XYZ file of C-alpha atoms in Angstrom:
668
model
C -4.836 -2.911 -2.315
C -7.700 -5.431 -2.328
C -9.447 -6.515 -5.497
C -12.993 -7.789 -5.028
C -15.369 -9.381 -7.470
C -17.819 -7.771 -7.815
C -16.215 -4.430 -7.024
C -18.220 -3.788 -3.869
C -17.957 -4.152 -0.119
C -19.572 -7.615 -0.193
C -17.490 -8.876 -3.108
C -15.185 -11.869 -2.823
C -11.484 -11.083 -2.351
C -9.632 -12.196 -5.476
C -6.190 -10.865 -4.650
C -4.409 -8.451 -2.314
C -1.158 -6.641 -3.064
C 1.088 -4.426 -0.970
C 1.367 -0.725 -1.839
C 4.231 1.641 -1.063
C 2.859 3.631 1.862
C 5.116 6.592 1.045
C 3.043 7.252 -2.094
C -0.311 7.345 -0.268
C -2.131 10.357 1.139
C -5.318 10.719 3.210
C -8.357 12.372 1.637
C -10.574 12.593 4.761
C -13.380 11.166 2.601
C -15.059 8.102 4.131
C -16.002 6.650 0.740
C -12.576 7.244 -0.862
C -10.214 7.550 2.123
C -6.856 7.101 0.320
C -5.251 8.454 -2.824
C -1.948 7.537 -4.452
C 0.474 9.877 -6.160
C 3.806 8.717 -7.568
C 6.426 11.511 -7.898
C 7.646 10.128 -11.232
C 4.102 10.280 -12.690
C 2.889 13.721 -11.725
C -0.085 13.826 -14.083
C -1.963 10.874 -12.583
C -3.640 10.453 -9.186
C -5.461 7.266 -8.140
C -8.152 7.204 -5.444
C -9.133 4.002 -3.640
C -12.668 3.265 -2.413
C -12.933 2.072 1.189
C -13.551 -1.567 0.202
C -10.492 -1.646 -2.088
C -7.911 -0.559 0.464
C -6.922 -2.306 3.693
C -4.651 -0.426 6.073
C -2.937 -1.282 9.352
C -2.725 1.698 11.695
C 0.378 1.322 13.844
C 0.517 4.732 15.538
C -2.535 6.990 15.131
C -1.760 10.620 15.917
C -3.843 13.565 17.126
C -2.204 16.287 15.014
C -4.609 17.895 12.540
C -2.211 17.238 9.658
C -2.321 13.527 10.442
C -6.078 13.188 10.792
C -7.211 9.886 9.340
C -3.598 8.753 9.090
C -0.832 7.523 11.325
C 2.907 7.480 11.844
C 4.945 4.598 10.483
C 7.625 3.095 12.782
C 10.569 4.397 10.664
C 9.219 7.911 11.089
C 9.101 7.552 14.867
C 12.664 6.247 15.082
C 14.215 8.295 12.280
C 16.970 9.803 14.442
C 17.837 6.369 15.818
C 18.196 5.027 12.286
C 20.332 8.014 11.320
C 22.628 7.530 14.321
C 23.122 3.855 13.505
C 23.955 4.774 9.918
C 26.469 7.423 10.950
C 28.043 5.125 13.504
C 28.584 2.414 10.921
C 30.151 4.929 8.535
C 32.409 6.220 11.304
C 33.778 2.813 12.235
C 34.170 1.845 8.596
C 36.336 4.916 7.983
C 38.569 3.986 10.917
C 39.588 0.834 9.056
C 40.893 2.780 6.032
C 44.628 3.583 5.564
C 43.956 7.295 5.166
C 45.413 9.161 8.178
C 42.893 10.943 10.264
C 42.763 14.740 10.329
C 44.686 16.448 13.122
C 47.620 18.665 14.246
C 51.221 17.529 14.937
C 52.697 19.446 17.884
C 56.525 19.245 17.636
C 56.806 20.702 21.125
C 60.387 22.092 21.632
C 61.211 22.347 17.906
C 62.159 25.780 16.693
C 60.300 27.229 13.750
C 63.294 26.714 11.490
C 63.768 23.098 12.474
C 60.049 22.395 12.179
C 59.853 23.805 8.660
C 62.959 21.902 7.614
C 61.483 18.681 9.012
C 58.181 19.275 7.241
C 59.934 19.974 3.929
C 62.083 16.862 4.220
C 59.051 14.759 5.100
C 57.216 15.896 1.973
C 60.225 14.956 -0.141
C 60.439 11.621 1.651
C 56.868 10.624 0.754
C 57.348 11.451 -2.916
C 58.373 8.776 -5.351
C 58.013 5.020 -5.400
C 60.638 4.078 -2.860
C 59.070 1.616 -0.448
C 61.418 2.513 2.425
C 59.853 5.745 3.731
C 60.594 6.312 7.439
C 60.197 9.873 8.768
C 62.518 10.664 11.699
C 62.429 13.363 14.434
C 65.685 14.476 16.076
C 67.319 17.260 18.148
C 64.412 17.566 20.607
C 63.907 16.542 24.223
C 60.086 16.623 24.578
C 58.123 13.962 22.609
C 55.973 15.231 19.778
C 52.178 15.042 20.244
C 49.425 14.330 17.718
C 46.216 16.287 18.322
C 43.283 14.738 16.337
C 40.559 17.054 15.126
C 37.803 14.525 16.017
C 37.146 12.595 19.246
C 38.863 9.235 19.715
C 36.607 6.139 19.497
C 37.452 5.154 23.077
C 36.252 8.495 24.430
C 33.006 8.295 22.469
C 31.996 4.857 23.917
C 30.197 4.269 20.689
C 29.776 0.543 21.331
C 27.300 1.246 24.144
C 25.812 4.129 22.208
C 25.205 1.839 19.243
C 23.378 -0.663 21.476
C 21.242 2.157 22.847
C 20.116 3.327 19.416
C 19.602 -0.260 18.316
C 17.212 -0.690 21.249
C 15.344 2.446 20.181
C 14.983 1.127 16.635
C 13.741 -2.263 17.862
C 11.330 -0.589 20.290
C 9.805 1.329 17.381
C 8.498 -2.012 16.141
C 7.605 -3.258 19.615
C 10.546 -5.656 19.746
C 13.602 -6.147 21.921
C 17.151 -6.851 20.834
C 16.926 -10.351 22.282
C 14.005 -11.028 19.920
C 16.283 -10.539 16.904
C 19.272 -12.407 18.314
C 21.235 -9.528 19.875
C 22.269 -9.294 23.511
C 20.537 -6.773 25.727
C 22.244 -3.949 27.552
C 21.760 -3.826 31.316
C 20.117 -6.229 33.760
C 18.681 -8.534 31.109
C 21.934 -10.437 30.826
C 20.585 -12.740 33.534
C 18.114 -15.526 32.793
C 15.398 -13.846 34.865
C 15.922 -10.585 32.995
C 15.669 -12.271 29.606
C 12.481 -14.115 30.609
C 10.963 -10.902 31.941
C 11.849 -9.100 28.725
C 10.330 -11.824 26.556
C 7.101 -11.684 28.548
C 6.952 -7.924 28.166
C 7.477 -8.246 24.423
C 4.604 -10.714 24.111
C 2.342 -8.299 25.994
C 3.370 -5.132 24.130
C 4.906 -4.901 20.676
C 4.748 -8.519 19.591
C 1.164 -8.812 20.821
C 0.308 -5.571 19.013
C 1.682 -6.858 15.721
C -0.182 -10.157 16.161
C -3.485 -8.397 16.814
C -2.966 -5.986 13.903
C -2.218 -8.835 11.517
C -5.176 -10.871 12.791
C -7.506 -7.904 12.250
C -6.030 -7.409 8.785
C -6.663 -10.973 7.641
C -10.086 -11.147 9.305
C -11.140 -8.119 7.257
C -10.275 -10.057 4.097
C -11.928 -13.324 5.103
C -15.653 -14.089 4.831
C -17.796 -13.675 7.927
C -17.910 -17.418 8.635
C -14.102 -17.725 8.769
C -11.727 -16.420 11.418
C -7.966 -15.952 11.444
C -6.404 -17.583 14.534
C -2.726 -17.732 15.432
C -1.382 -21.117 16.472
C 0.270 -20.633 19.859
C 3.473 -22.680 19.977
C 5.022 -21.117 23.071
C 4.676 -23.594 25.948
C 5.056 -20.931 28.637
C 2.224 -18.894 27.132
C 0.010 -21.965 26.929
C 0.655 -22.820 30.588
C 0.023 -19.224 31.696
C -3.163 -19.116 29.650
C -4.339 -22.393 31.176
C -3.703 -21.122 34.696
C -5.532 -17.892 33.928
C -8.506 -19.854 32.590
C -8.539 -22.022 35.713
C -8.346 -19.009 38.048
C -11.108 -17.146 36.216
C -13.262 -20.278 36.211
C -12.879 -20.770 39.960
C -13.650 -17.102 40.620
C -16.777 -17.199 38.463
C -17.894 -20.423 40.151
C -17.600 -18.726 43.537
C -19.586 -15.706 42.351
C -22.414 -17.829 40.953
C -22.862 -20.108 43.966
C -24.213 -19.656 47.451
C -27.510 -18.506 48.872
C -26.992 -14.980 47.527
C -24.919 -15.301 44.318
C -23.463 -12.133 42.855
C -23.803 -13.324 39.251
C -26.043 -15.647 37.306
C -24.632 -18.553 35.314
C -25.409 -16.742 32.060
C -23.614 -13.580 33.227
C -20.595 -15.638 34.291
C -20.507 -17.302 30.874
C -20.600 -13.901 29.169
C -17.752 -12.686 31.387
C -15.710 -15.783 30.521
C -16.164 -15.114 26.803
C -15.213 -11.457 27.309
C -11.868 -12.409 28.908
C -10.674 -13.768 25.553
C -9.218 -16.934 27.096
C -11.266 -19.267 24.894
C -10.039 -20.308 21.457
C -13.436 -21.537 20.263
C -16.542 -19.435 19.788
C -19.348 -20.307 22.199
C -22.785 -18.845 22.681
C -22.641 -16.824 25.940
C -26.380 -17.266 26.495
C -26.550 -21.029 25.950
C -25.615 -22.912 29.103
C -24.253 -26.462 28.782
C -26.286 -29.419 29.918
C -24.802 -30.879 33.085
C -24.409 -34.647 33.109
C -24.724 -35.674 36.734
C -23.224 -39.118 36.173
C -19.904 -37.640 35.080
C -19.335 -35.688 38.301
C -16.337 -37.105 40.207
C -17.692 -35.981 43.572
C -21.181 -36.652 44.967
C -21.849 -33.179 46.362
C -25.262 -31.879 45.426
C -26.440 -35.273 44.123
C -29.338 -37.159 45.699
C -28.292 -39.861 48.118
C -29.578 -43.395 48.289
C -32.492 -42.247 50.417
C -33.428 -39.456 48.030
C -32.710 -36.787 50.602
C -29.093 -36.052 51.179
C -26.760 -33.426 49.879
C -23.878 -35.725 50.829
C -24.151 -39.403 50.096
C -21.748 -41.462 52.157
C -21.183 -39.240 55.171
C -19.454 -40.496 58.336
C -21.702 -43.200 59.746
C -24.126 -42.611 56.889
C -25.934 -44.951 54.561
C -23.471 -47.588 53.403
C -25.024 -49.515 50.631
C -28.533 -49.019 51.942
C -27.918 -50.686 55.321
C -29.379 -49.427 58.579
C -27.013 -48.177 61.234
C -27.654 -46.866 64.663
C -29.339 -43.561 65.304
C -32.180 -44.194 62.938
C -30.444 -45.408 59.813
C -27.135 -43.660 60.398
C -28.288 -40.105 59.628
C -25.571 -37.639 60.596
C -25.829 -33.827 60.772
C -24.191 -31.982 57.863
C -21.923 -30.212 60.365
C -20.196 -33.570 60.853
C -20.148 -34.233 57.134
C -23.514 -36.035 56.998
C -26.687 -35.240 55.134
C -29.068 -34.787 58.025
C -32.197 -36.604 59.125
C -34.284 -38.481 56.610
C -37.571 -36.624 57.042
C -38.894 -33.283 55.870
C -40.673 -31.356 58.592
C -43.270 -28.693 58.007
C -40.889 -26.135 59.469
C -38.159 -27.107 57.003
C -40.663 -26.779 54.170
C -41.415 -23.296 55.370
C -37.770 -22.333 55.848
C -36.713 -23.518 52.415
C -39.724 -22.046 50.648
C -41.404 -25.363 49.797
C -45.205 -25.593 49.786
C -45.386 -21.863 50.487
C -48.869 -20.388 50.205
C -49.068 -17.210 48.100
C -49.594 -14.038 50.091
C -52.987 -13.385 48.529
C -54.254 -16.786 49.774
C -53.367 -16.234 53.439
C -56.317 -15.594 55.743
C -55.396 -12.484 57.705
C -57.883 -13.413 60.421
C -55.878 -16.544 61.228
C -52.497 -14.794 61.416
C -50.928 -14.189 64.839
C -51.702 -10.838 66.378
C -47.991 -10.006 66.544
C -45.587 -10.889 63.786
C -42.524 -10.883 66.030
C -39.178 -9.184 65.406
C -37.582 -9.056 61.990
C -34.881 -11.502 63.116
C -37.475 -14.303 63.463
C -38.165 -14.262 59.738
C -37.152 -17.740 58.425
C -35.294 -16.358 55.428
C -33.444 -13.955 57.707
C -32.379 -16.793 60.010
C -31.052 -18.763 57.050
C -29.132 -15.708 55.876
C -27.695 -15.110 59.366
C -26.442 -18.689 59.627
C -25.020 -18.550 56.107
C -23.142 -15.347 56.994
C -21.454 -17.285 59.802
C -20.852 -20.602 58.049
C -20.566 -19.702 54.361
C -17.489 -17.419 54.190
C -15.316 -19.779 56.219
C -16.211 -22.887 54.231
C -15.828 -21.051 50.932
C -12.339 -19.912 51.971
C -11.090 -23.511 52.176
C -10.325 -23.765 48.413
C -8.398 -20.485 48.601
C -6.395 -21.701 51.603
C -5.525 -24.867 49.674
C -2.345 -23.515 48.121
C -0.591 -25.637 45.515
C 2.326 -26.396 47.843
C -0.083 -27.769 50.464
C -1.939 -29.873 47.926
C 1.344 -31.202 46.521
C 2.258 -32.490 49.967
C -1.050 -34.329 50.290
C -0.903 -35.594 46.691
C 2.550 -37.064 47.305
C 1.340 -38.874 50.417
C -1.740 -40.265 48.649
C 0.188 -41.255 45.509
C 2.859 -43.148 47.432
C 0.175 -45.052 49.316
C -2.040 -45.692 46.269
C 0.398 -46.684 43.497
C 1.302 -50.150 44.889
C -2.365 -51.202 44.847
C -3.193 -49.832 41.387
C -0.134 -51.458 39.792
C -1.734 -54.890 40.040
C -5.096 -53.605 38.789
C -3.937 -51.574 35.771
C -2.050 -54.531 34.317
C -5.341 -56.405 34.010
C -7.536 -53.532 32.746
C -7.577 -51.501 29.547
C -7.785 -47.710 29.503
C -11.506 -47.817 28.695
C -12.184 -50.273 31.512
C -10.275 -48.086 33.954
C -12.196 -44.955 32.964
C -15.679 -46.458 32.552
C -15.665 -49.092 35.273
C -12.878 -48.986 37.845
C -12.710 -45.211 38.423
C -16.458 -44.667 38.854
C -16.902 -47.660 41.163
C -13.915 -46.665 43.304
C -15.273 -43.127 43.654
C -18.617 -44.534 44.787
C -16.846 -46.622 47.392
C -14.708 -43.644 48.404
C -17.837 -41.731 49.395
C -19.515 -44.716 51.076
C -21.942 -45.413 48.260
C -22.909 -48.868 47.087
C -20.217 -50.255 44.791
C -19.586 -53.631 43.191
C -15.898 -53.295 44.150
C -16.715 -53.213 47.863
C -14.534 -55.673 49.760
C -12.525 -55.898 52.957
C -9.237 -55.663 51.044
C -10.242 -52.563 49.101
C -11.572 -50.839 52.210
C -8.379 -51.647 54.093
C -6.315 -50.057 51.311
C -8.497 -46.954 51.356
C -8.189 -46.687 55.126
C -4.391 -46.854 54.873
C -4.419 -43.984 52.368
C -6.675 -41.924 54.641
C -4.420 -42.608 57.617
C -1.490 -41.112 55.713
C -3.573 -38.069 54.787
C -4.758 -37.783 58.397
C -1.155 -37.369 59.558
C -0.453 -34.519 57.142
C -3.791 -32.770 57.690
C -3.298 -32.778 61.451
C 0.290 -31.585 61.103
C -0.813 -28.508 59.114
C -4.477 -27.761 59.980
C -4.942 -25.027 57.355
C -8.396 -26.447 56.652
C -9.788 -25.648 60.108
C -12.130 -22.698 59.719
C -14.899 -23.322 62.259
C -12.646 -22.478 65.222
C -12.687 -18.847 64.057
C -16.469 -18.593 64.223
C -18.124 -16.608 66.991
C -19.980 -19.107 69.175
C -22.167 -16.333 70.592
C -23.422 -15.520 67.097
C -24.233 -19.186 66.504
C -26.032 -19.336 69.854
C -28.064 -16.263 68.923
C -29.238 -17.877 65.677
C -30.031 -21.134 67.504
C -32.107 -19.267 70.090
C -34.068 -17.379 67.435
C -34.738 -20.538 65.415
C -35.827 -22.334 68.602
C -38.155 -19.440 69.431
C -39.545 -19.562 65.899
C -40.350 -23.261 66.322
C -42.062 -22.668 69.680
C -44.204 -19.843 68.329
C -45.130 -21.686 65.141
C -46.177 -24.820 67.005
C -48.106 -22.791 69.582
C -50.071 -21.129 66.787
C -50.805 -24.554 65.251
C -52.084 -25.862 68.601
C -54.232 -22.787 69.196
C -55.780 -23.040 65.743
C -56.533 -26.734 66.273
C -58.247 -25.913 69.580
C -60.187 -23.113 67.927
C -61.404 -25.435 65.163
C -62.676 -27.873 67.831
C -64.455 -25.080 69.678
C -62.061 -25.218 72.649
C -60.634 -21.701 72.159
C -62.395 -18.396 71.630
C -59.986 -17.022 69.029
C -57.338 -18.489 66.685
C -54.537 -16.067 67.534
C -52.578 -14.792 70.521
C -52.935 -11.390 72.023
C -50.099 -8.849 72.200
C -49.378 -9.766 75.833
C -48.072 -13.211 74.863
C -44.276 -13.330 74.400
C -42.246 -16.242 73.085
C -38.803 -14.871 73.986
C -36.425 -17.599 75.177
C -35.471 -16.987 78.827
C -35.189 -20.556 80.122
C -31.657 -20.856 81.535
C -31.456 -24.625 81.102
C -32.529 -24.480 77.466
C -30.089 -21.643 76.762
C -27.288 -23.723 78.295
C -28.321 -26.669 76.131
C -28.228 -24.537 72.983
C -24.853 -23.099 74.025
C -23.409 -26.603 74.348
C -24.853 -27.446 70.942
C -23.138 -24.384 69.445
C -19.786 -25.435 70.946
C -20.137 -28.985 69.598
C -21.203 -27.597 66.230
C -17.777 -25.988 65.690
C -15.980 -29.279 66.335
C -18.384 -31.239 64.152
C -17.871 -28.889 61.188
C -14.077 -29.235 61.236
C -14.341 -33.011 61.590
C -16.673 -33.116 58.607
C -14.284 -30.949 56.581
C -11.391 -33.297 57.275
C -13.588 -36.296 56.459
C -14.370 -34.976 52.992
C -10.881 -33.593 52.296
C -9.353 -37.043 52.689
C -11.832 -38.497 50.218
C -11.560 -35.634 47.735
C -7.758 -35.887 47.686
C -7.902 -39.658 47.216
C -10.434 -39.284 44.395
C -8.375 -36.545 42.722
C -5.166 -38.597 42.806
C -7.056 -41.649 41.554
C -8.402 -39.566 38.666
C -4.871 -38.513 37.722
C -3.543 -42.076 37.913
C -6.348 -43.335 35.660
C -5.430 -41.096 32.718
C -4.205 -43.198 29.744
C -0.721 -41.667 29.787
C -0.112 -42.268 33.499
C -1.776 -45.691 33.412
C 0.569 -46.724 30.584
C 3.564 -45.517 32.600
C 2.412 -47.562 35.605
C 2.071 -50.664 33.423
C 5.647 -50.056 32.229
C 6.871 -50.129 35.823
C 6.880 -46.438 36.776
C 6.915 -45.960 40.547
C 5.327 -43.248 42.651
C 8.417 -41.027 42.721
C 8.647 -41.024 38.927
C 4.984 -40.073 38.633
C 5.381 -37.248 41.156
C 8.103 -35.740 38.981
C 5.545 -35.480 36.175
C 4.182 -31.923 36.425
C 1.235 -32.816 34.213
C 0.053 -35.543 36.576
C 0.453 -33.389 39.682
C -1.262 -30.379 38.092
C -4.187 -32.503 36.898
C -4.622 -33.870 40.417
C -4.483 -30.336 41.869
C -7.163 -29.128 39.443
C -9.403 -32.099 40.227
C -9.000 -31.643 43.988
C -9.716 -27.911 43.861
C -12.862 -28.566 41.838
C -14.040 -31.029 44.466
C -13.209 -28.626 47.287
C -15.237 -25.838 45.678
C -18.219 -28.162 45.252
C -17.813 -29.452 48.809
C -17.596 -25.993 50.379
C -20.654 -24.659 48.593
C -22.795 -27.742 49.149
C -21.847 -28.037 52.824
C -22.505 -24.336 53.445
C -26.045 -24.664 52.090
C -26.750 -27.995 53.763
C -25.355 -27.038 57.176
C -27.267 -23.750 57.167
C -30.599 -25.422 56.376
C -30.051 -28.351 58.723
C -28.984 -26.350 61.788
C -31.897 -23.909 61.498
C -34.284 -26.805 60.945
C -32.863 -28.705 63.914
C -33.278 -25.778 66.337
C -36.778 -24.991 65.051
C -37.834 -28.644 65.290
C -36.610 -28.772 68.871
C -38.816 -25.771 69.613
C -41.696 -27.637 67.957
C -41.142 -30.715 70.093
C -40.739 -28.822 73.361
C -43.914 -26.856 72.700
C -45.827 -30.069 72.007
C -44.413 -31.689 75.135
C -45.325 -28.710 77.348
C -48.827 -28.730 75.877
C -49.562 -32.132 77.424
C -49.346 -34.266 74.276
C -47.975 -37.753 74.884
C -47.613 -39.373 71.465
C -46.615 -38.464 67.942
C -47.355 -40.288 64.707
C -45.345 -41.096 61.615
C -47.443 -41.036 58.459
C -46.209 -43.133 55.533
C -47.659 -42.585 52.067
C -46.609 -45.467 49.853
C -47.882 -47.848 47.221
C -50.105 -49.605 49.783
C -51.816 -46.417 50.861
C -51.633 -44.277 53.964
C -50.270 -45.942 57.116
C -49.716 -44.426 60.549
C -47.521 -45.461 63.486
C -47.770 -43.767 66.851
C -44.940 -43.551 69.385
C -43.900 -41.581 72.414
C -43.322 -37.921 71.796
C -39.886 -38.272 73.437
C -38.751 -41.141 71.192
C -35.705 -39.800 69.318
C -33.206 -41.663 67.150
C -34.978 -44.900 67.962
C -34.838 -47.904 65.658
C -38.275 -49.535 65.719
C -38.973 -53.103 64.651
C -40.576 -53.701 61.288
C -44.275 -54.633 61.145
C -46.421 -56.024 58.326
C -47.722 -52.522 57.664
C -44.477 -50.594 58.221
């Protein structure tokens, strides 16, 4: 019964008191659903309004007589309770001195002798003489006692009692082990007990928890919520793993060129799983702080272009390397060339002219096959590259990551011991960790030195040994090189056709051509054997470059993840106290934190590389078609146009000048 003030549905709860459920009856009236009738007071019936009664339905039933009601646990297990009661009474009676009922078979006694013995026995047991010993004589076959009830040994009532005790406990969703009794059967083993406890938490115990939570939430105001404090460590660990798994799955579904879910839908799904203790708004996405990301994937590089700052041979602190500033294809782990071509703008949707603004008279006479659509080419390459790269985090099983974490930790701890003694926890987190991560990914860092780089190289050498010993991370070798060649050929053809149209339009504008489009007889299909062989070799090298780039980033992600775990205040304090690598590796918390950090980096790496490699490879093949078309057209020079603070400046060079490092001039 719930008393509210005022006496209405919105009134404040003043007190709540339990009522004997055996005195309550359903009325099937929504406004007054329950009435109370006490057998001792037959002339009075009390009805409760819906806001004044709070009930917990344990077992709703479908019978018409139980409509709007339920079945209490004692009613479900009544026979089990009765059997336990009778069993206790039976065993209690066995302990009494009263002889049990039965028949004495005197076997070879004659009727006369039997009656005489019975008469003498009655006389013997009369009186107060303490020495009463009945004796049988003049017979050869032993007498036999035939009890009228079954012996306790034949009834096996010890096992029967356990059985009915299990039934009674199950009526409340519990197990005997939950109330301190041993189980019957296979749960005598540790594994059986653990399995039983897990089942209890999922079934009866969980049911009682949810019923009680709903009960108290109905009494509390809308702005308050009843929450159980979870003290079971195993449940907390399982819940954390479930949250991590769901988070990784939702991240996979929301990323890629064709995501299956939006970020808002993924957030709503996460809330619906019930794994969060706090209430969050499913429609309000958090603001991402780029500076706090431990890995540089998806962040602008030093040149403002790259998906991957610090790729192999890439920009190291802003210096110029060979091959035009050290730009490396994303397939090798780099971020590609440092310019944005018109073709790449078209492929990625940048600077796209709306359909209604396109002059149909200037469009080519033939649109070409569907496969030459830029978006289609990007999708085709992503279908080849994306699934394999996105499978890397799934292939990174915990046992494999533990092996790599152990190797990195053993190589890293000796160097951080000397550093952590001199730095506080805040300095490690705010200064040392961020600068070391920058250096790890070849970005400009104030900690850059020969000694630090040598230490990092030693760590990577150890990881190199283990990665080569178990190459689970190699995914490109499974790709079909013919499919890659097909996409290359189509992108190359797209570049040729696009550049040919540009040339024809330029000639038309100068009055050197009669029309700005090609006739249907012109075909741009790639049939040149030498060029096909060149593209085929590029496809073969592409597979090797992708795996090399994957290994390059894995070594750095693992190092960064282990470094993140070592920099936590608890582990840093242990290192200052003299803890060695082996002691840290026995700490499950440290290892699990490193695994989580590494998997996060691998997911970011796989998604970013899939997008970058897809765009870069299509752009590269299309640009080659551009260049070859220009070269075959008789053009000799090309020009770089620089738009900077000092205005527009142009430098001309040979059309065949690739990856050339030109000297600086006053203008450029």
